[in-house]
PDB file of C-alpha atoms in Angstrom:
ATOM      1  CA  MET P 548      -2.627  -9.667  27.040  1.00  0.00           C
ATOM      2  CA  ASN P 549      -5.846  -9.958  28.960  1.00  0.00           C
ATOM      3  CA  ILE P 550      -7.901 -12.844  26.793  1.00  0.00           C
ATOM      4  CA  THR P 551     -10.151 -13.086  29.597  1.00  0.00           C
ATOM      5  CA  ASP P 552     -13.182 -15.116  27.531  1.00  0.00           C
ATOM      6  CA  ILE P 553     -16.773 -13.667  27.206  1.00  0.00           C
ATOM      7  CA  THR P 554     -19.093 -14.325  30.547  1.00  0.00           C
ATOM      8  CA  GLU P 555     -22.878 -13.705  31.002  1.00  0.00           C
ATOM      9  CA  GLU P 556     -22.346 -10.306  32.418  1.00  0.00           C
ATOM     10  CA  ASP P 557     -20.673  -9.588  28.835  1.00  0.00           C
ATOM     11  CA  GLU P 558     -23.544 -10.197  27.493  1.00  0.00           C
ATOM     12  CA  LYS P 559     -25.555  -7.549  29.315  1.00  0.00           C
ATOM     13  CA  THR P 560     -24.151  -4.528  27.737  1.00  0.00           C
ATOM     14  CA  PRO P 561     -22.708  -3.174  24.744  1.00  0.00           C
ATOM     15  CA  LEU P 562     -18.655  -4.108  23.655  1.00  0.00           C
ATOM     16  CA  ILE P 563     -18.903  -1.356  21.521  1.00  0.00           C
ATOM     17  CA  ARG P 564     -20.625   1.560  20.912  1.00  0.00           C
ATOM     18  CA  GLN P 565     -22.802   3.408  17.580  1.00  0.00           C
ATOM     19  CA  ARG P 566     -20.780   0.395  15.713  1.00  0.00           C
ATOM     20  CA  ALA P 567     -23.225  -1.093  13.557  1.00  0.00           C
ATOM     21  CA  ASP P 568     -22.915  -4.328  11.017  1.00  0.00           C
ATOM     22  CA  PRO P 569     -20.096  -5.536  13.347  1.00  0.00           C
ATOM     23  CA  PHE P 570     -17.215  -7.775  11.963  1.00  0.00           C
ATOM     24  CA  VAL P 571     -14.813  -9.527  14.658  1.00  0.00           C
ATOM     25  CA  TYR P 572     -11.922 -11.708  13.594  1.00  0.00           C
ATOM     26  CA  LEU P 573      -9.024 -13.686  15.211  1.00  0.00           C
ATOM     27  CA  HIS P 574      -5.554 -13.779  13.355  1.00  0.00           C
ATOM     28  CA  SER P 575      -2.728 -15.989  13.322  1.00  0.00           C
ATOM     29  CA  ASP P 576      -1.054 -12.905  14.290  1.00  0.00           C
ATOM     30  CA  GLY P 577      -3.224 -13.536  18.234  1.00  0.00           C
ATOM     31  CA  TYR P 578      -4.678 -10.363  17.237  1.00  0.00           C
ATOM     32  CA  TYR P 579      -8.685 -10.071  17.389  1.00  0.00           C
ATOM     33  CA  TYR P 580      -9.201  -7.631  14.533  1.00  0.00           C
ATOM     34  CA  PHE P 581     -12.590  -5.509  14.680  1.00  0.00           C
ATOM     35  CA  THR P 582     -14.516  -2.851  11.403  1.00  0.00           C
ATOM     36  CA  ALA P 583     -18.014  -2.175  10.894  1.00  0.00           C
ATOM     37  CA  SER P 584     -20.625   1.035  10.277  1.00  0.00           C
ATOM     38  CA  THR P 585     -19.303   4.804  11.429  1.00  0.00           C
ATOM     39  CA  PRO P 586     -22.386   6.849  12.034  1.00  0.00           C
ATOM     40  CA  GLU P 587     -20.921   8.781   9.862  1.00  0.00           C
ATOM     41  CA  TYR P 588     -21.149   6.102   7.313  1.00  0.00           C
ATOM     42  CA  ASP P 589     -17.758   8.235   6.002  1.00  0.00           C
ATOM     43  CA  ARG P 590     -15.234   5.928   6.504  1.00  0.00           C
ATOM     44  CA  ILE P 591     -13.259   2.269   6.988  1.00  0.00           C
ATOM     45  CA  GLU P 592     -11.527   1.731  11.054  1.00  0.00           C
ATOM     46  CA  LEU P 593      -9.931  -0.584  11.909  1.00  0.00           C
ATOM     47  CA  ARG P 594      -9.351  -2.110  15.707  1.00  0.00           C
ATOM     48  CA  ARG P 595      -7.282  -5.193  17.082  1.00  0.00           C
ATOM     49  CA  ALA P 596      -6.919  -6.039  20.710  1.00  0.00           C
ATOM     50  CA  TRP P 597      -5.434  -9.391  22.558  1.00  0.00           C
ATOM     51  CA  SER P 598      -8.975 -10.558  23.614  1.00  0.00           C
ATOM     52  CA  VAL P 599     -12.548  -9.570  22.245  1.00  0.00           C
ATOM     53  CA  LYS P 600     -13.254  -7.780  25.326  1.00  0.00           C
ATOM     54  CA  GLY P 601      -9.399  -5.652  24.484  1.00  0.00           C
ATOM     55  CA  LEU P 602     -12.670  -3.971  21.251  1.00  0.00           C
ATOM     56  CA  SER P 603     -13.872  -1.871  23.796  1.00  0.00           C
ATOM     57  CA  ASP P 604     -10.994  -0.183  24.399  1.00  0.00           C
ATOM     58  CA  ALA P 605      -8.595  -0.410  21.893  1.00  0.00           C
ATOM     59  CA  GLU P 606      -7.917   2.580  19.130  1.00  0.00           C
ATOM     60  CA  PRO P 607      -9.987   2.534  16.034  1.00  0.00           C
ATOM     61  CA  PHE P 608      -7.396   3.451  12.505  1.00  0.00           C
ATOM     62  CA  VAL P 609      -8.881   5.019   9.994  1.00  0.00           C
ATOM     63  CA  ILE P 610      -7.438   3.230   6.987  1.00  0.00           C
ATOM     64  CA  TRP P 611      -9.614   4.398   4.075  1.00  0.00           C
ATOM     65  CA  ARG P 612     -11.814   7.583   3.400  1.00  0.00           C
ATOM     66  CA  LYS P 613     -14.350   7.791   0.959  1.00  0.00           C
ATOM     67  CA  HIS P 614     -14.623   9.825  -2.444  1.00  0.00           C
ATOM     68  CA  SER P 615     -15.324  13.385  -2.308  1.00  0.00           C
ATOM     69  CA  ASP P 616     -18.511  12.070  -4.905  1.00  0.00           C
ATOM     70  CA  GLY P 617     -18.598   9.302  -7.079  1.00  0.00           C
ATOM     71  CA  PRO P 618     -18.614   6.019  -7.414  1.00  0.00           C
ATOM     72  CA  MET P 619     -17.142   5.245  -3.344  1.00  0.00           C
ATOM     73  CA  SER P 620     -18.448   8.889  -1.562  1.00  0.00           C
ATOM     74  CA  TYR P 621     -21.830   7.744  -0.111  1.00  0.00           C
ATOM     75  CA  HIS P 622     -23.045   5.586   2.304  1.00  0.00           C
ATOM     76  CA  ILE P 623     -20.502   3.758   3.459  1.00  0.00           C
ATOM     77  CA  TRP P 624     -20.967  -0.002   5.160  1.00  0.00           C
ATOM     78  CA  ALA P 625     -20.472  -2.598   6.405  1.00  0.00           C
ATOM     79  CA  PRO P 626     -17.134  -3.330   5.962  1.00  0.00           C
ATOM     80  CA  GLU P 627     -15.592  -6.766   6.818  1.00  0.00           C
ATOM     81  CA  LEU P 628     -11.539  -7.898   6.628  1.00  0.00           C
ATOM     82  CA  HIS P 629     -10.630 -11.435   5.905  1.00  0.00           C
ATOM     83  CA  PHE P 630      -6.925 -12.905   5.217  1.00  0.00           C
ATOM     84  CA  ILE P 631      -6.925 -14.750   1.408  1.00  0.00           C
ATOM     85  CA  SER P 632      -3.908 -16.376   0.154  1.00  0.00           C
ATOM     86  CA  GLY P 633      -1.779 -13.945   1.921  1.00  0.00           C
ATOM     87  CA  LYS P 634      -2.964 -10.319   1.351  1.00  0.00           C
ATOM     88  CA  TRP P 635      -5.692  -8.331   3.654  1.00  0.00           C
ATOM     89  CA  TYR P 636      -8.962  -8.125   1.888  1.00  0.00           C
ATOM     90  CA  ILE P 637     -11.826  -5.409   2.915  1.00  0.00           C
ATOM     91  CA  TYR P 638     -15.267  -6.100   1.173  1.00  0.00           C
ATOM     92  CA  PHE P 639     -17.977  -3.218   2.095  1.00  0.00           C
ATOM     93  CA  ALA P 640     -20.357  -1.159   0.030  1.00  0.00           C
ATOM     94  CA  ALA P 641     -20.977   2.093  -1.290  1.00  0.00           C
ATOM     95  CA  GLY P 642     -23.251   4.881  -2.720  1.00  0.00           C
ATOM     96  CA  ARG P 643     -22.655   7.588  -4.848  1.00  0.00           C
ATOM     97  CA  ALA P 644     -22.857  11.293  -3.054  1.00  0.00           C
ATOM     98  CA  GLU P 645     -25.261  12.288  -6.622  1.00  0.00           C
ATOM     99  CA  ASP P 646     -27.426   8.815  -5.870  1.00  0.00           C
ATOM    100  CA  PRO P 647     -26.739   7.467  -2.429  1.00  0.00           C
ATOM    101  CA  TRP P 648     -28.907   4.607  -3.148  1.00  0.00           C
ATOM    102  CA  TRP P 649     -27.128   3.170  -5.799  1.00  0.00           C
ATOM    103  CA  ILE P 650     -25.450   0.770  -3.699  1.00  0.00           C
ATOM    104  CA  ARG P 651     -22.688  -1.662  -4.568  1.00  0.00           C
ATOM    105  CA  THR P 652     -20.227  -3.487  -3.200  1.00  0.00           C
ATOM    106  CA  TRP P 653     -16.489  -2.266  -3.552  1.00  0.00           C
ATOM    107  CA  VAL P 654     -12.714  -4.282  -2.441  1.00  0.00           C
ATOM    108  CA  LEU P 655     -10.026  -2.679  -1.151  1.00  0.00           C
ATOM    109  CA  GLU P 656      -6.496  -5.132  -0.945  1.00  0.00           C
ATOM    110  CA  ASN P 657      -3.705  -4.594   0.824  1.00  0.00           C
ATOM    111  CA  PRO P 658      -0.857  -7.111   0.714  1.00  0.00           C
ATOM    112  CA  SER P 659       1.024  -6.374   4.078  1.00  0.00           C
ATOM    113  CA  SER P 660       1.568  -8.577   6.651  1.00  0.00           C
ATOM    114  CA  ASP P 661       0.128  -6.102   9.135  1.00  0.00           C
ATOM    115  CA  PRO P 662      -3.084  -4.348   7.546  1.00  0.00           C
ATOM    116  CA  PHE P 663      -2.595  -1.606   9.731  1.00  0.00           C
ATOM    117  CA  SER P 664       0.608  -0.653   7.434  1.00  0.00           C
ATOM    118  CA  GLY P 665       1.342  -0.881   3.687  1.00  0.00           C
ATOM    119  CA  THR P 666      -1.293   0.287   0.781  1.00  0.00           C
ATOM    120  CA  TRP P 667      -4.317  -0.931   0.862  1.00  0.00           C
ATOM    121  CA  GLU P 668      -5.724  -0.219  -2.756  1.00  0.00           C
ATOM    122  CA  GLU P 669      -8.371   0.218  -4.365  1.00  0.00           C
ATOM    123  CA  LYS P 670      -9.325  -3.057  -6.483  1.00  0.00           C
ATOM    124  CA  GLY P 671     -13.273  -2.217  -8.538  1.00  0.00           C
ATOM    125  CA  MET P 672     -16.140  -3.168  -8.028  1.00  0.00           C
ATOM    126  CA  LEU P 673     -16.839  -6.790  -7.093  1.00  0.00           C
ATOM    127  CA  GLU P 674     -19.746  -7.794 -10.465  1.00  0.00           C
ATOM    128  CA  SER P 675     -22.008  -9.989  -9.901  1.00  0.00           C
ATOM    129  CA  GLU P 676     -24.453 -11.597 -13.115  1.00  0.00           C
ATOM    130  CA  TRP P 677     -26.346  -8.395 -13.410  1.00  0.00           C
ATOM    131  CA  ASP P 678     -25.830  -4.471 -12.311  1.00  0.00           C
ATOM    132  CA  SER P 679     -28.434  -3.290  -9.303  1.00  0.00           C
ATOM    133  CA  PHE P 680     -28.029  -2.825  -5.111  1.00  0.00           C
ATOM    134  CA  MET P 681     -26.145  -5.766  -3.868  1.00  0.00           C
ATOM    135  CA  LEU P 682     -24.670  -4.929  -0.539  1.00  0.00           C
ATOM    136  CA  ASP P 683     -23.283  -6.913   2.534  1.00  0.00           C
ATOM    137  CA  CYS P 684     -20.722  -9.688   1.351  1.00  0.00           C
ATOM    138  CA  THR P 685     -19.266 -11.817   3.731  1.00  0.00           C
ATOM    139  CA  VAL P 686     -16.019 -14.484   2.342  1.00  0.00           C
ATOM    140  CA  PHE P 687     -15.156 -18.500   3.698  1.00  0.00           C
ATOM    141  CA  GLU P 688     -13.910 -20.706   3.343  1.00  0.00           C
ATOM    142  CA  HIS P 689     -14.294 -24.741   2.899  1.00  0.00           C
ATOM    143  CA  LYS P 690     -12.639 -27.787   1.040  1.00  0.00           C
ATOM    144  CA  GLY P 691     -10.168 -25.613  -0.396  1.00  0.00           C
ATOM    145  CA  GLU P 692     -12.183 -23.033  -1.759  1.00  0.00           C
ATOM    146  CA  HIS P 693     -13.606 -20.281  -1.341  1.00  0.00           C
ATOM    147  CA  TYR P 694     -17.127 -18.812  -1.363  1.00  0.00           C
ATOM    148  CA  ALA P 695     -18.802 -15.282  -1.874  1.00  0.00           C
ATOM    149  CA  VAL P 696     -22.369 -14.297   0.257  1.00  0.00           C
ATOM    150  CA  TRP P 697     -24.215 -11.423  -0.576  1.00  0.00           C
ATOM    151  CA  ALA P 698     -27.380  -9.702  -0.556  1.00  0.00           C
ATOM    152  CA  GLN P 699     -28.763  -8.295  -3.820  1.00  0.00           C
ATOM    153  CA  LYS P 700     -31.966  -6.728  -5.637  1.00  0.00           C
ATOM    154  CA  ARG P 701     -33.007  -9.143  -8.180  1.00  0.00           C
ATOM    155  CA  LYS P 702     -33.592  -8.803 -11.550  1.00  0.00           C
ATOM    156  CA  GLU P 703     -37.288  -8.996 -11.241  1.00  0.00           C
ATOM    157  CA  ARG P 704     -36.941  -6.647  -8.239  1.00  0.00           C
ATOM    158  CA  GLU P 705     -40.070  -8.167  -6.644  1.00  0.00           C
ATOM    159  CA  GLU P 706     -38.074  -7.201  -2.904  1.00  0.00           C
ATOM    160  CA  ASN P 707     -35.454  -5.026  -1.370  1.00  0.00           C
ATOM    161  CA  SER P 708     -32.669  -8.150  -1.092  1.00  0.00           C
ATOM    162  CA  ALA P 709     -32.038 -11.321  -1.578  1.00  0.00           C
ATOM    163  CA  LEU P 710     -29.712 -13.644  -0.783  1.00  0.00           C
ATOM    164  CA  TYR P 711     -26.676 -15.010  -3.494  1.00  0.00           C
ATOM    165  CA  ILE P 712     -24.052 -17.455  -2.996  1.00  0.00           C
ATOM    166  CA  ALA P 713     -20.961 -18.227  -5.414  1.00  0.00           C
ATOM    167  CA  LYS P 714     -17.225 -19.445  -5.363  1.00  0.00           C
ATOM    168  CA  MET P 715     -15.026 -17.249  -5.576  1.00  0.00           C
ATOM    169  CA  GLU P 716     -12.193 -17.276  -8.980  1.00  0.00           C
ATOM    170  CA  SER P 717      -9.855 -15.242  -6.795  1.00  0.00           C
ATOM    171  CA  PRO P 718     -10.726 -12.295  -4.498  1.00  0.00           C
ATOM    172  CA  ILE P 719     -11.695  -9.930  -5.896  1.00  0.00           C
ATOM    173  CA  LYS P 720     -13.744 -11.433  -9.192  1.00  0.00           C
ATOM    174  CA  LEU P 721     -17.234 -13.954  -8.519  1.00  0.00           C
ATOM    175  CA  SER P 722     -17.227 -16.899 -10.577  1.00  0.00           C
ATOM    176  CA  LEU P 723     -20.654 -16.897 -11.513  1.00  0.00           C
ATOM    177  CA  PRO P 724     -23.552 -17.884 -12.303  1.00  0.00           C
ATOM    178  CA  GLN P 725     -24.583 -17.127  -8.547  1.00  0.00           C
ATOM    179  CA  THR P 726     -27.191 -19.441  -6.552  1.00  0.00           C
ATOM    180  CA  LEU P 727     -30.125 -17.942  -5.493  1.00  0.00           C
ATOM    181  CA  LEU P 728     -30.160 -18.726  -1.699  1.00  0.00           C
ATOM    182  CA  SER P 729     -33.118 -17.115   0.470  1.00  0.00           C
ATOM    183  CA  VAL P 730     -35.596 -13.729  -0.174  1.00  0.00           C
ATOM    184  CA  PRO P 731     -38.182 -12.028   2.189  1.00  0.00           C
ATOM    185  CA  GLU P 732     -41.144 -14.743   2.051  1.00  0.00           C
ATOM    186  CA  TYR P 733     -42.178 -14.836   6.038  1.00  0.00           C
ATOM    187  CA  ASP P 734     -44.081 -12.252   7.598  1.00  0.00           C
ATOM    188  CA  TRP P 735     -40.982 -11.626  10.008  1.00  0.00           C
ATOM    189  CA  GLU P 736     -38.663 -10.887   7.548  1.00  0.00           C
ATOM    190  CA  CYS P 737     -41.145  -8.123   5.641  1.00  0.00           C
ATOM    191  CA  ARG P 738     -41.562  -5.939   8.414  1.00  0.00           C
ATOM    192  CA  GLY P 739     -40.800  -2.559   6.484  1.00  0.00           C
ATOM    193  CA  PHE P 740     -39.235  -3.349   4.553  1.00  0.00           C
ATOM    194  CA  ARG P 741     -38.944  -6.778   2.354  1.00  0.00           C
ATOM    195  CA  VAL P 742     -34.867  -7.104   3.294  1.00  0.00           C
ATOM    196  CA  ASN P 743     -32.322 -10.701   3.354  1.00  0.00           C
ATOM    197  CA  GLU P 744     -29.151  -8.870   4.224  1.00  0.00           C
ATOM    198  CA  GLY P 745     -26.358  -9.040   6.600  1.00  0.00           C
ATOM    199  CA  ALA P 746     -25.017 -13.189   5.733  1.00  0.00           C
ATOM    200  CA  ALA P 747     -22.476 -14.529   8.275  1.00  0.00           C
ATOM    201  CA  VAL P 748     -21.281 -18.117   8.129  1.00  0.00           C
ATOM    202  CA  LEU P 749     -20.598 -21.026  11.185  1.00  0.00           C
ATOM    203  CA  LYS P 750     -18.810 -23.823  10.705  1.00  0.00           C
ATOM    204  CA  ARG P 751     -19.705 -26.022  13.342  1.00  0.00           C
ATOM    205  CA  ASN P 752     -20.870 -29.861  14.285  1.00  0.00           C
ATOM    206  CA  GLY P 753     -20.506 -31.212  10.213  1.00  0.00           C
ATOM    207  CA  LYS P 754     -23.324 -28.045   9.403  1.00  0.00           C
ATOM    208  CA  ILE P 755     -22.663 -25.392   7.350  1.00  0.00           C
ATOM    209  CA  PHE P 756     -24.684 -22.796   8.954  1.00  0.00           C
ATOM    210  CA  VAL P 757     -25.552 -19.231   7.096  1.00  0.00           C
ATOM    211  CA  THR P 758     -27.268 -16.687   9.729  1.00  0.00           C
ATOM    212  CA  TYR P 759     -28.510 -13.261   7.850  1.00  0.00           C
ATOM    213  CA  SER P 760     -31.236 -10.242   8.670  1.00  0.00           C
ATOM    214  CA  ALA P 761     -34.567  -9.289   8.386  1.00  0.00           C
ATOM    215  CA  SER P 762     -36.889  -6.559   8.445  1.00  0.00           C
ATOM    216  CA  ALA P 763     -36.546  -2.958   8.670  1.00  0.00           C
ATOM    217  CA  THR P 764     -33.916  -1.121  10.373  1.00  0.00           C
ATOM    218  CA  ASP P 765     -35.556  -0.585  13.651  1.00  0.00           C
ATOM    219  CA  ALA P 766     -37.261  -2.883  16.777  1.00  0.00           C
ATOM    220  CA  THR P 767     -38.333  -5.356  14.002  1.00  0.00           C
ATOM    221  CA  TYR P 768     -34.817  -6.121  12.669  1.00  0.00           C
ATOM    222  CA  CYS P 769     -33.834  -9.505  13.381  1.00  0.00           C
ATOM    223  CA  MET P 770     -32.337 -12.845  12.117  1.00  0.00           C
ATOM    224  CA  GLY P 771     -33.052 -15.907  10.189  1.00  0.00           C
ATOM    225  CA  LEU P 772     -30.815 -19.143   9.698  1.00  0.00           C
ATOM    226  CA  LEU P 773     -30.517 -21.590   6.622  1.00  0.00           C
ATOM    227  CA  THR P 774     -27.976 -24.501   7.224  1.00  0.00           C
ATOM    228  CA  ALA P 775     -26.216 -27.287   4.708  1.00  0.00           C
ATOM    229  CA  ASP P 776     -24.706 -29.904   5.080  1.00  0.00           C
ATOM    230  CA  GLU P 777     -20.658 -29.916   5.350  1.00  0.00           C
ATOM    231  CA  ASP P 778     -20.499 -32.505   2.611  1.00  0.00           C
ATOM    232  CA  SER P 779     -23.188 -30.687   0.215  1.00  0.00           C
ATOM    233  CA  ASN P 780     -23.629 -28.665  -2.686  1.00  0.00           C
ATOM    234  CA  LEU P 781     -23.189 -24.990  -1.559  1.00  0.00           C
ATOM    235  CA  LEU P 782     -24.307 -23.990  -4.953  1.00  0.00           C
ATOM    236  CA  ASP P 783     -27.618 -26.464  -4.658  1.00  0.00           C
ATOM    237  CA  PRO P 784     -30.490 -24.288  -3.500  1.00  0.00           C
ATOM    238  CA  LYS P 785     -32.019 -27.715  -2.269  1.00  0.00           C
ATOM    239  CA  SER P 786     -29.168 -27.897   0.184  1.00  0.00           C
ATOM    240  CA  TRP P 787     -30.132 -25.561   1.945  1.00  0.00           C
ATOM    241  CA  ALA P 788     -33.091 -26.229   4.608  1.00  0.00           C
ATOM    242  CA  LYS P 789     -34.687 -22.265   5.779  1.00  0.00           C
ATOM    243  CA  ARG P 790     -36.110 -21.719   9.612  1.00  0.00           C
ATOM    244  CA  LYS P 791     -39.021 -20.630   9.259  1.00  0.00           C
ATOM    245  CA  ASN P 792     -39.005 -18.583  12.358  1.00  0.00           C
ATOM    246  CA  PRO P 793     -36.532 -16.323  13.433  1.00  0.00           C
ATOM    247  CA  VAL P 794     -33.091 -17.253  15.357  1.00  0.00           C
ATOM    248  CA  LEU P 795     -33.075 -13.692  17.111  1.00  0.00           C
ATOM    249  CA  VAL P 796     -35.652 -10.866  17.718  1.00  0.00           C
ATOM    250  CA  THR P 797     -36.169  -8.045  19.878  1.00  0.00           C
ATOM    251  CA  ASP P 798     -35.259  -8.990  24.034  1.00  0.00           C
ATOM    252  CA  GLU P 799     -36.956  -5.984  25.893  1.00  0.00           C
ATOM    253  CA  LYS P 800     -36.483  -7.129  29.291  1.00  0.00           C
ATOM    254  CA  LYS P 801     -33.287  -7.238  28.466  1.00  0.00           C
ATOM    255  CA  GLY P 802     -33.463  -3.545  26.437  1.00  0.00           C
ATOM    256  CA  ILE P 803     -32.165  -5.524  23.025  1.00  0.00           C
ATOM    257  CA  PHE P 804     -34.189  -3.686  20.049  1.00  0.00           C
ATOM    258  CA  GLY P 805     -33.918  -4.445  16.407  1.00  0.00           C
ATOM    259  CA  PRO P 806     -30.722  -7.525  16.580  1.00  0.00           C
ATOM    260  CA  GLY P 807     -28.907  -8.434  13.525  1.00  0.00           C
ATOM    261  CA  HIS P 808     -26.549  -8.007  10.826  1.00  0.00           C
ATOM    262  CA  ASN P 809     -23.423 -10.454  13.324  1.00  0.00           C
ATOM    263  CA  SER P 810     -20.461 -11.783  12.923  1.00  0.00           C
ATOM    264  CA  PHE P 811     -18.824 -14.866  14.087  1.00  0.00           C
ATOM    265  CA  THR P 812     -15.176 -16.004  15.993  1.00  0.00           C
ATOM    266  CA  THR P 813     -14.174 -18.298  19.155  1.00  0.00           C
ATOM    267  CA  SER P 814     -12.504 -18.040  21.439  1.00  0.00           C
ATOM    268  CA  ARG P 815      -8.657 -17.829  21.909  1.00  0.00           C
ATOM    269  CA  ASP P 816      -8.619 -21.746  22.406  1.00  0.00           C
ATOM    270  CA  GLY P 817     -11.134 -22.301  19.853  1.00  0.00           C
ATOM    271  CA  LYS P 818     -13.046 -23.939  22.031  1.00  0.00           C
ATOM    272  CA  GLU P 819     -16.797 -21.032  22.143  1.00  0.00           C
ATOM    273  CA  ASP P 820     -18.407 -19.711  19.724  1.00  0.00           C
ATOM    274  CA  TYR P 821     -19.321 -15.672  20.379  1.00  0.00           C
ATOM    275  CA  LEU P 822     -21.783 -14.501  17.938  1.00  0.00           C
ATOM    276  CA  ILE P 823     -21.062 -10.453  17.040  1.00  0.00           C
ATOM    277  CA  TYR P 824     -24.083  -8.378  16.628  1.00  0.00           C
ATOM    278  CA  HIS P 825     -25.851  -4.816  16.752  1.00  0.00           C
ATOM    279  CA  ALA P 826     -28.740  -4.185  18.489  1.00  0.00           C
ATOM    280  CA  ARG P 827     -30.001  -0.711  20.309  1.00  0.00           C
ATOM    281  CA  PRO P 828     -31.238  -0.081  23.432  1.00  0.00           C
ATOM    282  CA  TYR P 829     -34.515   1.422  22.955  1.00  0.00           C
ATOM    283  CA  ALA P 830     -37.444   0.437  20.279  1.00  0.00           C
ATOM    284  CA  GLU P 831     -38.536   4.491  19.226  1.00  0.00           C
ATOM    285  CA  VAL P 832     -36.663   5.188  16.795  1.00  0.00           C
ATOM    286  CA  ASP P 833     -38.095   6.058  12.999  1.00  0.00           C
ATOM    287  CA  LEU P 834     -38.107   4.489  10.259  1.00  0.00           C
ATOM    288  CA  ALA P 835     -38.070   6.683   8.222  1.00  0.00           C
ATOM    289  CA  PHE P 836     -34.518   7.614  10.052  1.00  0.00           C
ATOM    290  CA  ALA P 837     -33.456   4.638  11.203  1.00  0.00           C
ATOM    291  CA  LEU P 838     -30.849   4.501   9.921  1.00  0.00           C
ATOM    292  CA  TYR P 839     -29.438   8.219  10.482  1.00  0.00           C
ATOM    293  CA  ASP P 840     -29.769   6.906  14.570  1.00  0.00           C
ATOM    294  CA  PRO P 841     -26.290   6.452  15.177  1.00  0.00           C
ATOM    295  CA  ASN P 842     -27.479   3.818  18.581  1.00  0.00           C
ATOM    296  CA  ARG P 843     -26.846   0.858  16.432  1.00  0.00           C
ATOM    297  CA  HIS P 844     -23.788  -0.466  19.513  1.00  0.00           C
ATOM    298  CA  THR P 845     -22.445  -3.991  18.393  1.00  0.00           C
ATOM    299  CA  TRP P 846     -22.452  -6.444  21.380  1.00  0.00           C
ATOM    300  CA  VAL P 847     -21.290 -10.069  22.393  1.00  0.00           C
ATOM    301  CA  LYS P 848     -22.905 -13.333  23.311  1.00  0.00           C
ATOM    302  CA  LYS P 849     -21.523 -17.024  23.537  1.00  0.00           C
ATOM    303  CA  ILE P 850     -23.587 -19.343  21.784  1.00  0.00           C
ATOM    304  CA  ARG P 851     -25.036 -22.273  23.155  1.00  0.00           C
ATOM    305  CA  TYR P 852     -25.671 -25.712  20.348  1.00  0.00           C
ATOM    306  CA  ASP P 853     -28.443 -27.685  20.562  1.00  0.00           C
ATOM    307  CA  SER P 854     -28.539 -31.654  21.178  1.00  0.00           C
ATOM    308  CA  ASP P 855     -28.996 -32.320  17.163  1.00  0.00           C
ATOM    309  CA  GLY P 856     -25.292 -29.771  16.796  1.00  0.00           C
ATOM    310  CA  SER P 857     -27.343 -26.744  15.712  1.00  0.00           C
ATOM    311  CA  PRO P 858     -26.351 -23.000  17.643  1.00  0.00           C
ATOM    312  CA  LEU P 859     -29.015 -21.634  19.678  1.00  0.00           C
ATOM    313  CA  PHE P 860     -28.880 -17.670  20.252  1.00  0.00           C
ATOM    314  CA  MET P 861     -32.263 -16.682  22.283  1.00  0.00           C
TER     315      MET P 861
END
């Protein structure tokens, strides 16, 4: 079994090609599990390996395919795999073939101990406080309770998407009302589109860190950061501090363009944290068709920490 940790050399090339919105989860069975958006946006795949590096050669296994029409029939985006209360769950976004931008969040459930076996059952839409464009749901546990963070268009429809948080009544139901965490307000969040999306949660050094992605999905795409004290009320907007500047941006020298929509995982011994994100190896892409350019690759980077315990991504 290859259990080698990530090195600086590994950060220079993609981990997995043509997989956007990557999500990696280290489970108690010893496997690293991986899922992501495929270029065709038509299915949900899983792969697993004994190391993060090993995911690059792991065989993809299709666990679900899109419907031919109606809900969940178009734009199958950003699946995330979570193990909650003895069952596996996948949260993902999907539109309709008849209305591709009618994007909502959906849930699959599998009671098997092995997500590659058993039956994945469709549990319906994850319903928020109102019905609107909603995607990129992530789930995390804190002090014995589960929370969800997602992107959604506000009732006022002033931007493409904002970030919300809520406790979870169950793995398939939010405990409402929801709390607004962040809206696009700085220039770097509003290039091309006014977007806050793709949240991911990192718990370290007495803090809860939420990264998110902003702007259009070209080279302007970048990552922002929210921070809360681990003992604060996470449903109180005042608990969260927002960085005024992005924490990960295009790096032309390294050939990494439009980095974002990340997840986090750890080394096997839990001592190192890894940023798993997507980016293109070039800048030239037509904004109108950026989502259909297949070359958003999965990259991995070891996280360093500042003297105050905050993560460093650049």
